Backbone as JSON Lines, residues from 0, in Angstrom:
{"i":0,"aa":"M","n":[26.54,14.15,-28.8],"ca":[26.07,14.78,-27.6],"c":[27.3,15.24,-26.81]}
{"i":1,"aa":"I","n":[27.31,16.48,-26.41],"ca":[28.45,17.05,-25.68],"c":[27.96,17.57,-24.34]}
{"i":2,"aa":"A","n":[28.63,17.19,-23.26],"ca":[28.27,17.67,-21.93],"c":[29.38,18.61,-21.46]}
{"i":3,"aa":"T","n":[29.0,19.81,-21.02],"ca":[29.97,20.78,-20.52],"c":[29.45,21.36,-19.22]}
{"i":4,"aa":"E","n":[30.37,21.84,-18.35],"ca":[29.99,22.4,-17.06],"c":[29.94,23.92,-17.17]}
{"i":5,"aa":"H","n":[28.84,24.52,-16.67],"ca":[28.69,25.97,-16.62],"c":[28.35,26.36,-15.19]}
{"i":6,"aa":"G","n":[29.34,26.58,-14.34],"ca":[29.08,26.92,-12.94],"c":[28.39,25.77,-12.24]}
{"i":7,"aa":"A","n":[27.18,26.05,-11.72],"ca":[26.43,25.03,-10.98],"c":[25.51,24.23,-11.9]}
{"i":8,"aa":"K","n":[25.49,24.57,-13.18],"ca":[24.58,23.92,-14.13],"c":[25.37,23.12,-15.16]}
{"i":9,"aa":"W","n":[24.72,22.16,-15.74],"ca":[25.3,21.37,-16.83],"c":[24.48,21.63,-18.08]}
{"i":10,"aa":"S","n":[25.11,21.64,-19.21],"ca":[24.34,21.76,-20.45],"c":[24.72,20.62,-21.37]}
{"i":11,"aa":"I","n":[23.74,20.12,-22.05],"ca":[23.97,19.07,-23.03],"c":[23.5,19.6,-24.37]}
{"i":12,"aa":"R","n":[24.4,19.56,-25.34],"ca":[24.07,20.05,-26.67],"c":[23.89,18.86,-27.6]}
{"i":13,"aa":"A","n":[22.77,18.84,-28.26],"ca":[22.51,17.79,-29.23],"c":[21.91,18.42,-30.47]}
{"i":14,"aa":"S","n":[22.42,18.07,-31.63],"ca":[21.87,18.64,-32.85],"c":[21.07,17.57,-33.59]}
{"i":15,"aa":"A","n":[19.82,17.92,-33.91],"ca":[18.96,16.98,-34.64],"c":[19.44,16.88,-36.09]}
{"i":16,"aa":"N","n":[19.81,17.99,-36.65],"ca":[20.44,17.99,-37.96],"c":[21.46,19.13,-38.0]}
{"i":17,"aa":"R","n":[22.14,19.31,-39.07],"ca":[23.2,20.31,-39.12],"c":[22.68,21.74,-39.07]}
{"i":18,"aa":"A","n":[21.44,21.94,-39.46],"ca":[20.9,23.3,-39.51],"c":[20.45,23.8,-38.15]}
{"i":19,"aa":"S","n":[19.95,22.92,-37.28],"ca":[19.43,23.39,-36.0],"c":[20.17,22.74,-34.84]}
{"i":20,"aa":"T","n":[20.45,23.52,-33.82],"ca":[21.1,23.04,-32.61],"c":[20.29,23.52,-31.42]}
{"i":21,"aa":"S","n":[20.0,22.6,-30.49],"ca":[19.25,22.98,-29.3],"c":[20.13,22.8,-28.08]}
{"i":22,"aa":"V","n":[19.96,23.68,-27.09],"ca":[20.73,23.6,-25.85],"c":[19.74,23.47,-24.7]}
{"i":23,"aa":"R","n":[19.97,22.47,-23.85],"ca":[19.13,22.29,-22.67],"c":[20.04,22.31,-21.46]}
{"i":24,"aa":"R","n":[19.56,22.88,-20.38],"ca":[20.35,22.95,-19.16],"c":[19.78,22.01,-18.11]}
{"i":25,"aa":"F","n":[20.68,21.28,-17.47],"ca":[20.29,20.33,-16.42],"c":[21.08,20.64,-15.15]}
{"i":26,"aa":"T","n":[20.42,20.46,-14.02],"ca":[21.13,20.6,-12.75],"c":[21.99,19.35,-12.55]}
{"i":27,"aa":"P","n":[22.98,19.41,-11.67],"ca":[23.81,18.22,-11.44],"c":[23.02,16.99,-11.02]}
{"i":28,"aa":"S","n":[21.96,17.17,-10.22],"ca":[21.16,16.01,-9.8],"c":[20.42,15.39,-10.98]}
{"i":29,"aa":"T","n":[19.94,16.23,-11.9],"ca":[19.26,15.71,-13.08],"c":[20.27,14.98,-13.97]}
{"i":30,"aa":"Y","n":[21.46,15.54,-14.07],"ca":[22.51,14.91,-14.86],"c":[22.87,13.54,-14.27]}
{"i":31,"aa":"C","n":[22.96,13.46,-12.94],"ca":[23.24,12.18,-12.27],"c":[22.12,11.19,-12.54]}
{"i":32,"aa":"A","n":[20.89,11.66,-12.52],"ca":[19.76,10.78,-12.8],"c":[19.84,10.23,-14.22]}
{"i":33,"aa":"L","n":[20.25,11.08,-15.16],"ca":[20.42,10.63,-16.54],"c":[21.52,9.57,-16.64]}
{"i":34,"aa":"L","n":[22.62,9.78,-15.93],"ca":[23.71,8.79,-15.94],"c":[23.26,7.46,-15.35]}
{"i":35,"aa":"L","n":[22.48,7.52,-14.25],"ca":[21.96,6.29,-13.65],"c":[21.01,5.57,-14.61]}
{"i":36,"aa":"A","n":[20.19,6.34,-15.32],"ca":[19.28,5.74,-16.3],"c":[20.07,5.05,-17.41]}
{"i":37,"aa":"L","n":[21.15,5.66,-17.86],"ca":[21.99,5.05,-18.89],"c":[22.64,3.76,-18.39]}
{"i":38,"aa":"Q","n":[23.1,3.77,-17.13],"ca":[23.67,2.55,-16.55],"c":[22.63,1.45,-16.44]}
{"i":39,"aa":"F","n":[21.4,1.83,-16.1],"ca":[20.31,0.86,-16.01],"c":[20.03,0.24,-17.38]}
{"i":40,"aa":"I","n":[20.03,1.08,-18.42],"ca":[19.8,0.59,-19.78],"c":[20.91,-0.38,-20.18]}
{"i":41,"aa":"E","n":[22.15,-0.06,-19.83],"ca":[23.26,-0.97,-20.13],"c":[23.1,-2.29,-19.39]}
{"i":42,"aa":"S","n":[22.6,-2.25,-18.15],"ca":[22.35,-3.48,-17.4],"c":[21.29,-4.33,-18.08]}
{"i":43,"aa":"I","n":[20.24,-3.68,-18.56],"ca":[19.18,-4.4,-19.26],"c":[19.74,-5.05,-20.54]}
{"i":44,"aa":"D","n":[20.59,-4.32,-21.26],"ca":[21.2,-4.88,-22.46],"c":[22.05,-6.11,-22.13]}
{"i":45,"aa":"T","n":[22.79,-6.04,-21.02],"ca":[23.61,-7.18,-20.6],"c":[22.74,-8.38,-20.29]}
{"i":46,"aa":"I","n":[21.64,-8.17,-19.59],"ca":[20.72,-9.26,-19.24],"c":[20.09,-9.83,-20.52]}
{"i":47,"aa":"R","n":[19.7,-8.95,-21.45],"ca":[19.1,-9.42,-22.7],"c":[20.07,-10.29,-23.49]}
{"i":48,"aa":"N","n":[21.33,-9.87,-23.56],"ca":[22.34,-10.65,-24.28],"c":[22.52,-12.02,-23.62]}
{"i":49,"aa":"H","n":[22.52,-12.04,-22.28],"ca":[22.66,-13.3,-21.54],"c":[21.48,-14.23,-21.85]}
{"i":50,"aa":"L","n":[20.26,-13.67,-21.87],"ca":[19.08,-14.48,-22.14],"c":[19.08,-15.01,-23.57]}
{"i":51,"aa":"Q","n":[19.56,-14.19,-24.51],"ca":[19.64,-14.65,-25.9],"c":[20.6,-15.83,-26.03]}
{"i":52,"aa":"K","n":[21.71,-15.78,-25.27],"ca":[22.66,-16.89,-25.28],"c":[21.98,-18.15,-24.74]}
{"i":53,"aa":"R","n":[21.25,-18.02,-23.64],"ca":[20.55,-19.16,-23.05],"c":[19.49,-19.7,-24.02]}
{"i":54,"aa":"R","n":[18.82,-18.79,-24.71],"ca":[17.79,-19.21,-25.67],"c":[18.41,-20.05,-26.79]}
{"i":55,"aa":"R","n":[19.58,-19.65,-27.26],"ca":[20.28,-20.44,-28.29],"c":[20.61,-21.83,-27.75]}
{"i":56,"aa":"E","n":[21.06,-21.88,-26.49],"ca":[21.38,-23.17,-25.88],"c":[20.13,-24.05,-25.77]}
{"i":57,"aa":"L","n":[19.0,-23.45,-25.4],"ca":[17.75,-24.22,-25.31],"c":[17.33,-24.74,-26.68]}
{"i":58,"aa":"H","n":[17.54,-23.95,-27.73],"ca":[17.22,-24.41,-29.08],"c":[18.11,-25.59,-29.47]}
{"i":59,"aa":"Q","n":[19.37,-25.55,-29.07],"ca":[20.26,-26.68,-29.37],"c":[19.8,-27.93,-28.63]}
{"i":60,"aa":"I","n":[19.39,-27.77,-27.38],"ca":[18.87,-28.91,-26.61],"c":[17.61,-29.46,-27.26]}
{"i":61,"aa":"R","n":[16.72,-28.56,-27.66],"ca":[15.47,-28.98,-28.31],"c":[15.77,-29.75,-29.59]}
{"i":62,"aa":"N","n":[16.69,-29.24,-30.4],"ca":[17.02,-29.92,-31.65],"c":[17.6,-31.31,-31.38]}
{"i":63,"aa":"A","n":[18.4,-31.42,-30.34],"ca":[18.96,-32.73,-29.97],"c":[17.85,-33.68,-29.53]}
{"i":64,"aa":"M","n":[16.87,-33.17,-28.78],"ca":[15.75,-34.01,-28.34],"c":[14.93,-34.48,-29.53]}
{"i":65,"aa":"V","n":[14.7,-33.61,-30.48],"ca":[13.95,-33.99,-31.69],"c":[14.7,-35.1,-32.43]}
{"i":66,"aa":"L","n":[16.0,-34.96,-32.53],"ca":[16.81,-35.97,-33.19],"c":[16.7,-37.32,-32.47]}
{"i":67,"aa":"V","n":[16.76,-37.29,-31.13],"ca":[16.63,-38.54,-30.35],"c":[15.27,-39.17,-30.58]}
{"i":68,"aa":"V","n":[14.21,-38.38,-30.59],"ca":[12.86,-38.92,-30.82],"c":[12.77,-39.54,-32.2]}
{"i":69,"aa":"D","n":[13.33,-38.86,-33.21],"ca":[13.32,-39.41,-34.57],"c":[14.07,-40.74,-34.62]}
{"i":70,"aa":"L","n":[15.24,-40.77,-34.0],"ca":[16.04,-42.01,-33.99],"c":[15.3,-43.14,-33.28]}
{"i":71,"aa":"M","n":[14.66,-42.8,-32.15],"ca":[13.91,-43.82,-31.4],"c":[12.75,-44.35,-32.23]}
{"i":72,"aa":"S","n":[11.99,-43.46,-32.88],"ca":[10.85,-43.92,-33.66],"c":[11.31,-44.74,-34.86]}
{"i":73,"aa":"N","n":[12.43,-44.37,-35.49],"ca":[12.96,-45.16,-36.61],"c":[13.41,-46.54,-36.13]}
{"i":74,"aa":"K","n":[14.07,-46.59,-34.97],"ca":[14.54,-47.86,-34.4],"c":[13.36,-48.76,-34.05]}
{"i":75,"aa":"M","n":[12.32,-48.17,-33.47],"ca":[11.14,-48.95,-33.1],"c":[10.43,-49.46,-34.35]}
{"i":76,"aa":"A","n":[10.37,-48.62,-35.39],"ca":[9.73,-49.04,-36.63],"c":[10.51,-50.18,-37.27]}
{"i":77,"aa":"A","n":[11.84,-50.12,-37.17],"ca":[12.67,-51.19,-37.73],"c":[12.46,-52.5,-36.98]}
{"i":78,"aa":"N","n":[12.13,-52.41,-35.7],"ca":[11.88,-53.61,-34.89],"c":[10.42,-54.05,-34.95]}
{"i":79,"aa":"G","n":[9.62,-53.34,-35.73],"ca":[8.2,-53.71,-35.84],"c":[7.34,-53.13,-34.74]}
{"i":80,"aa":"K","n":[7.86,-52.2,-33.94],"ca":[7.11,-51.58,-32.86],"c":[7.0,-50.08,-33.16]}
{"i":81,"aa":"A","n":[6.15,-49.73,-34.08],"ca":[6.03,-48.31,-34.46],"c":[5.39,-47.5,-33.35]}
{"i":82,"aa":"L","n":[5.84,-46.27,-33.2],"ca":[5.25,-45.34,-32.23],"c":[3.83,-45.03,-32.69]}
{"i":83,"aa":"T","n":[2.88,-45.09,-31.8],"ca":[1.5,-44.79,-32.19],"c":[1.36,-43.29,-32.45]}
{"i":84,"aa":"L","n":[0.32,-42.94,-33.18],"ca":[0.08,-41.54,-33.51],"c":[-0.12,-40.72,-32.24]}
{"i":85,"aa":"F","n":[-0.82,-41.29,-31.24],"ca":[-1.06,-40.58,-29.99],"c":[0.26,-40.26,-29.29]}
{"i":86,"aa":"K","n":[1.15,-41.21,-29.23],"ca":[2.45,-40.98,-28.58],"c":[3.24,-39.92,-29.34]}
{"i":87,"aa":"K","n":[3.22,-39.98,-30.67],"ca":[3.93,-38.98,-31.47],"c":[3.38,-37.59,-31.18]}
{"i":88,"aa":"H","n":[2.04,-37.5,-31.04],"ca":[1.42,-36.21,-30.74],"c":[1.88,-35.69,-29.38]}
{"i":89,"aa":"E","n":[1.98,-36.57,-28.39],"ca":[2.47,-36.17,-27.06],"c":[3.89,-35.65,-27.14]}
{"i":90,"aa":"V","n":[4.72,-36.34,-27.92],"ca":[6.12,-35.92,-28.05],"c":[6.2,-34.56,-28.74]}
{"i":91,"aa":"K","n":[5.4,-34.37,-29.79],"ca":[5.41,-33.08,-30.5],"c":[4.91,-31.96,-29.59]}
{"i":92,"aa":"T","n":[3.91,-32.25,-28.76],"ca":[3.41,-31.24,-27.82],"c":[4.52,-30.84,-26.84]}
{"i":93,"aa":"A","n":[5.26,-31.83,-26.37],"ca":[6.37,-31.54,-25.46],"c":[7.43,-30.69,-26.16]}
{"i":94,"aa":"M","n":[7.69,-30.95,-27.43],"ca":[8.67,-30.17,-28.18],"c":[8.21,-28.72,-28.33]}
{"i":95,"aa":"H","n":[6.9,-28.52,-28.52],"ca":[6.38,-27.16,-28.66],"c":[6.49,-26.38,-27.35]}
{"i":96,"aa":"L","n":[6.4,-27.07,-26.23],"ca":[6.56,-26.4,-24.94],"c":[7.98,-25.86,-24.78]}
{"i":97,"aa":"I","n":[8.95,-26.57,-25.35],"ca":[10.34,-26.12,-25.27],"c":[10.61,-25.03,-26.3]}
{"i":98,"aa":"D","n":[9.87,-25.06,-27.41],"ca":[10.08,-24.12,-28.51],"c":[9.72,-22.7,-28.08]}
{"i":99,"aa":"F","n":[10.47,-21.72,-28.62],"ca":[10.21,-20.31,-28.3],"c":[9.62,-19.62,-29.5]}
């Protein structure tokens, strides 16, 4: 995409393929609106990347919690105090709430 100035107008040339080229003319205010839209899209991408990082962190926390629950149930079983099926179901439900 190439942007060039023609007096009071701007033109953006974009070719869909090598055989055809289209030219569209935009006023400076339209061009500014396009630039603002692009900046907004970049902001959304930044936010999305941040949320993906947080999601990975939440998955690590969830995996650690699952490990703790497994260790606790194994320890209780070794002591003769097995976790009841109802309690295990409650723990699994809580894990699903954290899961994405």
